[in-house]
Tab-separated table of C-alpha atoms in Angstrom:
chain	number	residue	atom	x	y	z
A	47	MET	CA	-103.414	-32.078	105.121
A	48	GLN	CA	-105.560	-31.788	108.215
A	49	VAL	CA	-109.222	-32.468	107.592
A	50	PRO	CA	-112.005	-33.306	110.018
A	51	ALA	CA	-113.412	-36.817	110.307
A	52	HIS	CA	-116.641	-37.549	108.489
A	53	PHE	CA	-119.768	-35.764	109.702
A	54	GLU	CA	-123.207	-34.867	108.459
A	55	TYR	CA	-123.872	-31.217	107.674
A	56	GLU	CA	-127.119	-29.369	108.239
A	57	ARG	CA	-127.693	-25.699	107.596
A	58	ALA	CA	-130.267	-24.027	109.821
A	59	THR	CA	-132.467	-21.363	108.302
A	60	SER	CA	-133.967	-20.007	111.531
A	61	VAL	CA	-133.577	-20.376	115.281
A	62	ASP	CA	-136.589	-22.710	115.369
A	63	HIS	CA	-135.085	-24.776	112.558
A	64	ALA	CA	-131.771	-24.956	114.442
A	65	LEU	CA	-133.590	-26.183	117.550
A	66	ALA	CA	-135.450	-28.786	115.483
A	67	LEU	CA	-132.139	-29.996	114.021
A	68	LEU	CA	-130.617	-30.145	117.503
A	69	ALA	CA	-133.583	-32.216	118.664
A	70	LYS	CA	-133.192	-34.510	115.658
A	71	TRP	CA	-129.465	-35.175	116.201
A	72	GLY	CA	-129.381	-35.105	119.996
A	73	SER	CA	-126.099	-34.972	121.864
A	74	GLU	CA	-124.109	-36.127	118.810
A	75	ALA	CA	-124.575	-32.748	117.138
A	76	ARG	CA	-122.498	-29.635	117.515
A	77	VAL	CA	-123.501	-26.144	116.501
A	78	VAL	CA	-121.020	-24.370	114.256
A	79	ALA	CA	-121.022	-20.582	114.085
A	80	GLY	CA	-117.808	-19.026	112.762
A	81	GLY	CA	-116.086	-22.357	113.249
A	82	HIS	CA	-112.735	-20.852	114.169
A	83	SER	CA	-112.455	-22.915	117.334
A	84	LEU	CA	-114.506	-25.966	116.438
A	85	ILE	CA	-113.106	-26.717	112.979
A	86	PRO	CA	-109.465	-26.771	114.155
A	87	MET	CA	-110.545	-29.028	117.044
A	88	MET	CA	-112.258	-31.317	114.548
A	89	LYS	CA	-109.122	-31.419	112.414
A	90	LEU	CA	-107.167	-32.529	115.470
A	91	ARG	CA	-109.892	-35.033	116.468
A	92	LEU	CA	-110.331	-33.206	119.764
A	93	ALA	CA	-113.957	-32.902	118.695
A	94	ARG	CA	-115.730	-35.466	116.557
A	95	PRO	CA	-119.417	-34.637	116.221
A	96	GLU	CA	-121.633	-36.809	114.033
A	97	ALA	CA	-123.453	-33.769	112.754
A	98	LEU	CA	-122.670	-30.103	112.367
A	99	ILE	CA	-125.536	-27.669	112.517
A	100	ASP	CA	-124.452	-24.506	110.739
A	101	ILE	CA	-126.136	-21.369	112.100
A	102	ASN	CA	-124.276	-18.881	109.897
A	103	ASP	CA	-127.501	-18.014	108.069
A	104	LEU	CA	-129.196	-16.834	111.274
A	105	GLU	CA	-128.934	-13.124	110.560
A	106	GLU	CA	-131.671	-12.683	113.164
A	107	LEU	CA	-128.975	-13.339	115.789
A	108	ALA	CA	-126.456	-10.829	114.392
A	109	TYR	CA	-127.061	-7.488	116.127
A	110	VAL	CA	-125.858	-5.073	118.769
A	111	ARG	CA	-128.677	-2.918	120.103
A	112	LEU	CA	-129.953	-1.035	123.093
A	113	ASP	CA	-133.168	-2.579	124.417
A	114	GLY	CA	-134.244	0.042	126.966
A	115	ASP	CA	-131.364	0.145	129.436
A	116	VAL	CA	-129.905	-3.167	128.333
A	117	LEU	CA	-127.170	-3.640	125.756
A	118	ALA	CA	-128.108	-6.761	123.791
A	119	VAL	CA	-125.553	-8.598	121.673
A	120	GLY	CA	-126.842	-11.332	119.380
A	121	ALA	CA	-124.961	-14.615	119.560
A	122	MET	CA	-124.093	-14.518	115.842
A	123	THR	CA	-122.510	-11.069	116.054
A	124	ARG	CA	-119.076	-11.328	114.451
A	125	HIS	CA	-116.110	-10.132	116.472
A	126	ALA	CA	-115.408	-7.491	113.804
A	127	ASP	CA	-118.926	-6.093	114.232
A	128	LEU	CA	-118.648	-5.893	118.025
A	129	LEU	CA	-115.366	-4.023	117.533
A	130	ALA	CA	-116.948	-1.665	115.012
A	131	SER	CA	-120.079	-0.933	117.064
A	132	PRO	CA	-120.192	2.693	118.313
A	133	LEU	CA	-122.928	1.641	120.753
A	134	VAL	CA	-120.535	-0.783	122.424
A	135	GLY	CA	-117.759	1.811	122.515
A	136	GLU	CA	-120.074	4.334	124.131
A	137	HIS	CA	-121.390	2.088	126.898
A	138	TYR	CA	-118.787	-0.619	127.427
A	139	PRO	CA	-115.373	0.226	125.918
A	140	ILE	CA	-114.047	-2.943	127.600
A	141	PHE	CA	-115.383	-4.850	124.577
A	142	HIS	CA	-113.493	-2.693	122.108
A	143	ASP	CA	-110.328	-3.132	124.204
A	144	ALA	CA	-110.853	-6.894	124.218
A	145	GLU	CA	-111.803	-7.237	120.550
A	146	ARG	CA	-108.686	-5.367	119.434
A	147	VAL	CA	-106.616	-8.212	120.906
A	148	ILE	CA	-108.810	-11.183	119.986
A	149	ALA	CA	-107.180	-13.147	117.172
A	150	ASP	CA	-106.565	-10.966	114.093
A	151	PRO	CA	-108.729	-8.888	111.748
A	152	VAL	CA	-109.417	-11.717	109.285
A	153	VAL	CA	-110.354	-14.227	112.001
A	154	ARG	CA	-112.527	-11.548	113.620
A	155	ASN	CA	-114.468	-11.301	110.355
A	156	ARG	CA	-115.719	-14.822	110.853
A	157	GLY	CA	-115.587	-15.693	114.562
A	158	THR	CA	-118.683	-14.925	116.623
A	159	VAL	CA	-119.399	-13.666	120.111
A	160	GLY	CA	-121.677	-16.595	120.934
A	161	GLY	CA	-119.241	-19.109	119.509
A	162	SER	CA	-116.464	-17.779	121.720
A	163	LEU	CA	-118.588	-18.016	124.859
A	164	CYS	CA	-119.863	-21.503	124.034
A	165	GLN	CA	-116.407	-22.788	123.151
A	166	ALA	CA	-115.540	-21.956	126.789
A	167	ASP	CA	-111.810	-22.000	126.238
A	168	PRO	CA	-110.179	-21.223	129.615
A	169	SER	CA	-108.154	-18.491	127.882
A	170	GLU	CA	-111.043	-16.885	126.035
A	171	ASP	CA	-111.205	-13.087	126.297
A	172	LEU	CA	-114.900	-12.256	125.990
A	173	SER	CA	-115.810	-14.616	128.833
A	174	ALA	CA	-113.740	-12.454	131.191
A	175	ALA	CA	-115.111	-9.239	129.720
A	176	PHE	CA	-118.729	-10.377	130.043
A	177	ALA	CA	-118.041	-11.638	133.580
A	178	ALA	CA	-116.617	-8.223	134.493
A	179	VAL	CA	-119.686	-6.291	133.359
A	180	GLY	CA	-122.226	-8.631	134.923
A	181	ALA	CA	-123.731	-9.895	131.681
A	182	ALA	CA	-126.304	-12.639	131.307
A	183	ALA	CA	-126.646	-15.240	128.567
A	184	VAL	CA	-130.030	-15.946	127.017
A	185	VAL	CA	-130.360	-19.621	126.124
A	186	ARG	CA	-133.274	-21.019	124.122
A	187	GLY	CA	-134.365	-24.633	124.130
A	188	PRO	CA	-137.421	-26.698	123.345
A	189	GLY	CA	-139.060	-25.532	126.584
A	190	GLY	CA	-138.470	-21.815	126.000
A	191	GLU	CA	-135.843	-19.314	127.075
A	192	ARG	CA	-133.768	-19.049	130.213
A	193	LYS	CA	-131.346	-16.388	131.341
A	194	VAL	CA	-128.066	-17.420	132.961
A	195	PRO	CA	-125.578	-14.984	134.503
A	196	VAL	CA	-122.311	-15.276	132.562
A	197	ARG	CA	-120.616	-15.930	135.900
A	198	GLU	CA	-122.600	-19.187	136.061
A	199	PHE	CA	-122.444	-19.945	132.335
A	200	HIS	CA	-119.154	-21.839	132.301
A	201	THR	CA	-119.069	-25.083	134.245
A	202	GLY	CA	-115.493	-26.014	133.397
A	203	PRO	CA	-112.941	-25.913	130.596
A	204	TYR	CA	-114.866	-26.240	127.313
A	205	GLU	CA	-118.102	-26.798	129.253
A	206	THR	CA	-121.118	-24.559	129.638
A	207	VAL	CA	-124.670	-24.790	130.959
A	208	VAL	CA	-125.981	-24.940	127.382
A	209	ALA	CA	-127.530	-28.414	127.181
A	210	PRO	CA	-127.785	-30.574	124.066
A	211	GLY	CA	-130.837	-29.260	122.290
A	212	GLU	CA	-130.289	-25.676	123.439
A	213	LEU	CA	-128.874	-22.646	121.647
A	214	LEU	CA	-127.260	-19.474	122.987
A	215	ILE	CA	-129.349	-16.637	121.555
A	216	GLU	CA	-127.919	-13.422	122.939
A	217	ILE	CA	-125.931	-11.828	125.732
A	218	VAL	CA	-127.399	-8.920	127.647
A	219	VAL	CA	-125.660	-6.324	129.795
A	220	PRO	CA	-127.453	-3.729	131.912
A	221	VAL	CA	-126.345	-0.198	131.058
A	222	ARG	CA	-125.856	1.808	134.245
A	223	PRO	CA	-124.742	5.442	134.593
A	224	GLY	CA	-121.450	6.494	136.153
A	225	GLY	CA	-119.449	3.534	134.953
A	226	GLY	CA	-116.209	2.885	133.142
A	227	SER	CA	-114.647	-0.315	131.856
A	228	ALA	CA	-111.391	-1.564	130.347
A	229	TYR	CA	-109.523	-4.705	129.302
A	230	GLU	CA	-105.801	-5.456	129.530
A	231	LYS	CA	-104.068	-8.457	128.001
A	232	VAL	CA	-100.564	-9.808	127.649
A	233	GLU	CA	-100.030	-12.117	124.677
A	234	ARG	CA	-96.906	-13.562	123.132
A	235	ARG	CA	-97.644	-12.286	119.653
A	236	VAL	CA	-100.507	-10.737	117.699
A	237	GLY	CA	-103.604	-12.874	117.745
A	238	ASP	CA	-102.435	-15.328	120.344
A	239	TRP	CA	-104.365	-16.543	123.337
A	240	ALA	CA	-103.687	-14.547	126.494
A	241	VAL	CA	-100.781	-15.328	128.759
A	242	ALA	CA	-103.061	-13.504	131.167
A	243	ALA	CA	-105.771	-10.869	130.832
A	244	ALA	CA	-108.038	-8.862	133.070
A	245	GLY	CA	-111.220	-6.907	132.514
A	246	ALA	CA	-112.652	-4.351	134.897
A	247	ALA	CA	-115.887	-2.408	135.206
A	248	VAL	CA	-116.231	0.282	137.845
A	249	TRP	CA	-119.123	2.484	138.886
A	250	LEU	CA	-118.363	5.590	140.918
A	251	ASP	CA	-120.407	7.637	143.321
A	252	GLY	CA	-118.171	10.679	143.662
A	253	ASP	CA	-114.806	9.184	144.610
A	254	THR	CA	-116.286	6.033	146.053
A	255	VAL	CA	-116.556	2.784	144.143
A	256	SER	CA	-120.260	1.992	144.317
A	257	ASP	CA	-119.825	-1.228	142.334
A	258	ALA	CA	-117.039	-3.109	140.601
A	259	GLY	CA	-116.728	-6.110	138.337
A	260	ILE	CA	-113.492	-7.946	137.607
A	261	GLY	CA	-112.995	-10.692	135.023
A	262	LEU	CA	-109.856	-12.731	134.511
A	263	THR	CA	-108.815	-15.154	131.821
A	264	ALA	CA	-106.070	-17.757	131.332
A	265	VAL	CA	-105.078	-17.684	135.000
A	266	GLY	CA	-107.312	-20.323	136.543
A	267	ALA	CA	-109.876	-17.940	138.033
A	268	ALA	CA	-113.109	-19.777	138.759
A	269	HIS	CA	-115.821	-18.703	136.296
A	270	PHE	CA	-113.433	-16.081	134.819
A	271	HIS	CA	-114.266	-13.962	137.834
A	272	ALA	CA	-112.579	-12.302	140.849
A	273	PRO	CA	-115.354	-11.821	143.442
A	274	GLU	CA	-113.063	-11.244	146.455
A	275	ALA	CA	-111.361	-8.283	144.793
A	276	GLU	CA	-114.733	-6.847	143.751
A	277	GLU	CA	-116.000	-7.146	147.312
A	278	PHE	CA	-112.918	-5.324	148.604
A	279	LEU	CA	-113.513	-2.414	146.224
A	280	ARG	CA	-117.222	-1.918	146.838
A	281	GLY	CA	-117.720	1.071	149.107
A	282	SER	CA	-113.997	1.926	149.094
A	283	PRO	CA	-112.454	5.123	147.751
A	284	ALA	CA	-111.093	4.729	144.218
A	285	THR	CA	-107.514	5.434	145.303
A	286	ASP	CA	-104.564	3.959	143.469
A	287	ALA	CA	-103.555	2.077	146.619
A	288	ASN	CA	-106.949	0.377	146.674
A	289	LEU	CA	-106.720	-0.543	142.983
A	290	VAL	CA	-103.314	-2.086	143.634
A	291	GLU	CA	-104.697	-3.989	146.623
A	292	ALA	CA	-107.633	-5.231	144.517
A	293	GLY	CA	-105.109	-6.567	142.011
A	294	ARG	CA	-103.211	-8.329	144.780
A	295	ILE	CA	-106.419	-9.931	146.064
A	296	ALA	CA	-107.452	-11.019	142.558
A	297	ALA	CA	-104.039	-12.601	141.956
A	298	ALA	CA	-104.138	-14.380	145.317
A	299	HIS	CA	-107.306	-16.209	144.273
A	300	CYS	CA	-105.967	-17.366	140.885
A	301	GLU	CA	-104.531	-20.769	140.191
A	302	PRO	CA	-102.688	-20.501	136.878
A	303	VAL	CA	-101.050	-23.561	135.400
A	304	ALA	CA	-97.530	-23.500	134.003
A	305	ASP	CA	-97.405	-24.120	130.251
A	306	GLN	CA	-95.606	-22.910	127.143
A	307	ARG	CA	-96.966	-19.416	127.813
A	308	GLY	CA	-95.144	-19.102	131.094
A	309	PRO	CA	-94.676	-20.322	134.641
A	310	SER	CA	-97.432	-20.114	137.211
A	311	ASP	CA	-95.894	-17.365	139.355
A	312	TYR	CA	-95.384	-15.127	136.306
A	313	LYS	CA	-99.020	-15.540	135.307
A	314	LYS	CA	-100.107	-14.813	138.860
A	315	HIS	CA	-98.033	-11.651	138.832
A	316	LEU	CA	-99.655	-10.660	135.523
A	317	ALA	CA	-103.140	-11.322	136.913
A	318	GLY	CA	-102.546	-8.807	139.688
A	319	GLU	CA	-100.819	-6.202	137.562
A	320	LEU	CA	-103.318	-6.399	134.700
A	321	THR	CA	-106.246	-6.216	137.131
A	322	THR	CA	-104.831	-3.025	138.610
A	323	ARG	CA	-104.153	-1.510	135.171
A	324	ALA	CA	-107.648	-2.379	133.941
A	325	LEU	CA	-109.140	-0.880	137.104
A	326	ARG	CA	-107.098	2.314	136.661
A	327	ARG	CA	-108.307	2.793	133.112
A	328	ALA	CA	-111.887	1.891	134.050
A	329	VAL	CA	-111.817	4.497	136.845
A	330	GLU	CA	-110.417	7.113	134.449
A	331	ARG	CA	-113.200	6.363	132.020
A	332	ALA	CA	-115.828	6.413	134.784
A	333	ARG	CA	-114.566	9.848	135.863
A	334	GLY	CA	-114.905	10.991	132.273
A	335	ALA	CA	-118.441	9.655	132.227
A	336	ILE	CA	-119.590	11.443	135.376
B	250	MET	CA	-123.634	-33.060	99.042
B	251	GLN	CA	-124.089	-30.789	96.079
B	252	ILE	CA	-122.973	-27.204	96.406
B	253	THR	CA	-122.996	-24.246	94.064
B	254	VAL	CA	-120.463	-21.520	94.657
B	255	THR	CA	-119.798	-18.445	92.560
B	256	VAL	CA	-116.047	-18.007	92.367
B	257	ASN	CA	-114.665	-14.869	90.711
B	258	GLY	CA	-117.994	-14.452	88.936
B	259	ASP	CA	-118.232	-18.014	87.620
B	260	GLU	CA	-120.773	-20.421	89.058
B	261	HIS	CA	-119.431	-23.858	89.970
B	262	THR	CA	-121.519	-26.834	91.050
B	263	ALA	CA	-119.818	-29.820	92.633
B	264	ASP	CA	-120.568	-32.814	94.789
B	265	VAL	CA	-118.423	-32.567	97.915
B	266	GLU	CA	-118.042	-34.169	101.297
B	267	PRO	CA	-119.106	-31.894	104.163
B	268	ARG	CA	-115.603	-32.155	105.625
B	269	LEU	CA	-113.926	-30.660	102.556
B	270	LEU	CA	-112.350	-27.335	103.460
B	271	LEU	CA	-112.925	-24.312	101.254
B	272	VAL	CA	-109.200	-23.981	100.531
B	273	HIS	CA	-109.082	-27.528	99.147
B	274	PHE	CA	-112.302	-27.014	97.182
B	275	LEU	CA	-110.713	-24.024	95.479
B	276	ARG	CA	-107.362	-25.671	94.855
B	277	ASP	CA	-108.196	-29.325	94.217
B	278	THR	CA	-111.765	-29.292	92.887
B	279	LEU	CA	-111.645	-26.066	90.885
B	280	GLY	CA	-107.901	-26.018	90.162
B	281	LEU	CA	-107.553	-22.460	91.413
B	282	THR	CA	-104.152	-22.908	93.001
B	283	GLY	CA	-103.511	-19.197	93.465
B	284	THR	CA	-104.938	-19.531	96.954
B	285	HIS	CA	-102.208	-21.061	99.048
B	286	TRP	CA	-102.515	-23.417	101.943
B	287	GLY	CA	-100.137	-23.190	104.855
B	288	CYS	CA	-100.455	-23.725	108.582
B	289	ASP	CA	-103.943	-25.285	108.669
B	290	THR	CA	-104.644	-23.545	111.988
B	291	SER	CA	-105.842	-20.056	110.954
B	292	ASN	CA	-102.553	-18.535	112.045
B	293	CYS	CA	-100.579	-17.902	108.863
B	294	GLY	CA	-103.243	-16.378	106.617
B	295	VAL	CA	-101.862	-17.508	103.267
B	296	CYS	CA	-105.292	-18.995	102.464
B	297	VAL	CA	-107.227	-15.724	102.736
B	298	VAL	CA	-110.039	-15.352	100.187
B	299	TRP	CA	-113.194	-13.271	100.225
B	300	LEU	CA	-116.429	-14.979	101.239
B	301	ASP	CA	-119.437	-12.801	100.385
B	302	GLY	CA	-117.092	-9.821	100.178
B	303	THR	CA	-115.190	-10.364	103.435
B	304	PRO	CA	-111.706	-11.839	103.851
B	305	VAL	CA	-111.702	-15.194	105.649
B	306	LYS	CA	-109.118	-17.881	106.245
B	307	SER	CA	-110.292	-20.597	103.896
B	308	CYS	CA	-108.557	-23.415	105.806
B	309	THR	CA	-111.114	-22.877	108.569
B	310	VAL	CA	-114.230	-22.640	106.413
B	311	LEU	CA	-116.007	-25.694	105.047
B	312	ALA	CA	-116.769	-25.721	101.338
B	313	VAL	CA	-120.400	-26.528	102.192
B	314	MET	CA	-120.539	-23.288	104.189
B	315	ALA	CA	-119.868	-21.465	100.914
B	316	ASP	CA	-122.862	-23.083	99.191
B	317	GLY	CA	-124.929	-20.347	97.558
B	318	ARG	CA	-122.328	-17.706	98.345
B	319	THR	CA	-119.688	-15.814	96.410
B	320	VAL	CA	-115.953	-16.278	96.720
B	321	ARG	CA	-113.212	-14.050	95.344
B	322	THR	CA	-109.705	-15.400	95.075
B	323	VAL	CA	-106.441	-13.899	93.906
B	324	GLU	CA	-107.297	-15.101	90.396
B	325	GLY	CA	-110.196	-12.651	90.528
B	326	LEU	CA	-108.076	-9.592	91.304
B	327	ALA	CA	-106.919	-8.651	87.819
B	328	ASP	CA	-109.330	-7.234	85.268
B	329	GLY	CA	-108.448	-9.308	82.238
B	330	ALA	CA	-104.837	-8.483	81.388
B	331	THR	CA	-104.846	-5.403	83.618
B	332	LEU	CA	-103.417	-6.059	87.044
B	333	ASP	CA	-105.151	-4.702	90.112
B	334	PRO	CA	-103.222	-1.747	91.619
B	335	VAL	CA	-102.400	-3.983	94.567
B	336	GLN	CA	-100.769	-6.487	92.217
B	337	GLN	CA	-98.946	-3.668	90.452
B	338	GLY	CA	-97.784	-2.386	93.829
B	339	PHE	CA	-96.285	-5.750	94.719
B	340	VAL	CA	-94.420	-5.682	91.388
B	341	GLN	CA	-93.263	-2.075	91.754
B	342	CYS	CA	-92.140	-2.310	95.362
B	343	HIS	CA	-90.781	-5.843	95.414
B	344	GLY	CA	-93.588	-6.884	97.772
B	345	LEU	CA	-92.839	-10.547	97.415
B	346	GLN	CA	-89.846	-12.746	97.946
B	347	CYS	CA	-90.836	-16.427	97.911
B	348	GLY	CA	-94.417	-15.450	97.065
B	349	PHE	CA	-96.073	-17.910	99.400
B	350	CYS	CA	-98.001	-15.364	101.469
B	351	THR	CA	-98.597	-13.032	98.508
B	352	PRO	CA	-102.116	-14.107	97.417
B	353	GLY	CA	-103.519	-13.768	100.930
B	354	MET	CA	-101.722	-10.478	101.506
B	355	MET	CA	-103.101	-9.070	98.273
B	356	MET	CA	-106.675	-10.150	99.037
B	357	THR	CA	-106.564	-8.470	102.436
B	358	ALA	CA	-104.890	-5.384	100.973
B	359	ARG	CA	-107.588	-5.022	98.302
B	360	TRP	CA	-110.289	-5.277	100.976
B	361	LEU	CA	-108.540	-2.703	103.166
B	362	LEU	CA	-108.199	-0.234	100.298
B	363	ASP	CA	-111.841	-0.703	99.282
B	364	ARG	CA	-112.879	0.340	102.780
B	365	ASN	CA	-110.115	2.782	103.507
B	366	PRO	CA	-108.533	4.207	100.319
B	367	ASP	CA	-105.845	6.117	102.215
B	368	PRO	CA	-104.711	3.935	105.118
B	369	SER	CA	-101.910	4.880	107.470
B	370	GLU	CA	-98.912	2.601	107.788
B	371	ASN	CA	-100.290	1.391	111.111
B	372	GLU	CA	-103.657	0.591	109.561
B	373	ILE	CA	-101.942	-1.473	106.864
B	374	ARG	CA	-99.890	-3.341	109.460
B	375	GLU	CA	-103.000	-3.946	111.564
B	376	ALA	CA	-104.928	-5.255	108.530
B	377	ILE	CA	-102.265	-7.853	107.684
B	378	SER	CA	-101.417	-8.698	111.294
B	379	GLY	CA	-103.034	-12.126	111.003
B	380	GLN	CA	-100.901	-13.066	108.026
B	381	ALA	CA	-97.356	-14.350	108.238
B	382	CYS	CA	-94.646	-13.677	105.644
B	383	ARG	CA	-92.064	-16.398	106.040
B	384	CYS	CA	-89.437	-14.218	104.383
B	385	THR	CA	-90.302	-11.450	106.888
B	386	GLY	CA	-90.645	-9.089	103.963
B	387	TYR	CA	-93.218	-6.916	105.666
B	388	GLU	CA	-91.539	-3.587	104.890
B	389	ASN	CA	-91.982	-4.036	101.169
B	390	ILE	CA	-95.454	-5.495	101.562
B	391	VAL	CA	-96.512	-2.354	103.422
B	392	ARG	CA	-94.855	-0.195	100.718
B	393	SER	CA	-96.680	-2.171	98.022
B	394	VAL	CA	-100.038	-1.462	99.641
B	395	GLN	CA	-99.092	2.200	100.020
B	396	TRP	CA	-98.145	2.272	96.317
B	397	ALA	CA	-101.556	0.829	95.453
B	398	ALA	CA	-103.277	3.441	97.589
B	399	VAL	CA	-101.507	6.242	95.732
B	400	ASN	CA	-101.773	4.686	92.251
B	401	LYS	CA	-105.417	3.738	92.317
B	402	SER	CA	-105.583	2.493	88.756
């Protein structure tokens, strides 16, 4: 039987209450949302917080909505709800692509968007998807709110800019016309972490790529992001040759580690191929949107 | 700490450690051993129960998280002596071999059919994709769910 070590449990009833509990417990506390990453880590003693602050009651953070021209996703939105949201499918199908391959339907009922981002697993899917679309994270602390681009949110494996005493509130993505997005993943079996995965967002002006975003996961891309490949695409025609070249550039800047999911050169190959495939589908969708 | 959980319609109050997992609360504290406990990592899905109407893997939920909420386990599927159509389907179509994954499979199947009374084979397979049958008896599990969809009561 695997059970976590002893800890104190506190259930927050509001965001302000959660912040007060975080202030009370300091750096010894961990926030638990769905718990599908943290609780297994606690069972294995990879995490051993003195106190768990449960934010599952914070319905105020469970939403997907359009605020003007910004798609706002509350941190407590369950994966299943992001997958079911027509609003998300309309504006950023990359999230539906990604959610279909995150864990399995039962785990998606419980796991949360904010929990996934804050867990900061180097193989986490939504981090790459949010990096691709240029999202920002809204973090609230005792001194108020701050907005951090998702590309600056992760500071290392299992590390983010969220300080002790702070809480991720929501993730926001600007909605811009003429865009398309997609996510491609290779996994060993249903529900597994990615061997490699790539997300792409493309905006077209006629046949020219006016802007592009590329996110990568599980392949050692800094900040889940492929800026060199994006830079190559901006202002270029959306030809298949260019999408292939963008994949090659993205792969060249990855540093995957060999592990039980495969050798480094295989993962590097996947990074390039999946980037190109995601770009192709994103371009197709952008053309449909124009 | 003291928690009160409504399980299959009955309210239970117990004093538990925060680190007690929901699956162990159900099995060891309440004696409801229909919910099985397998991989302990959220992979195998034998521990699936409903929490506030939604299937969850109870090896990754703390019992204290269920305080004030409702839980439905496989013991809550039948209506008295009348089996749920999903249970009847597993009987009719030989949907179980060793029976270890069966409670979790049936809880997910019931939830699927409540939301989608006429699922395609692919939708059934997708719904149970996070649940492992160690006998690899998936064909008959899918047929059992299809039987339940056709024979609604």
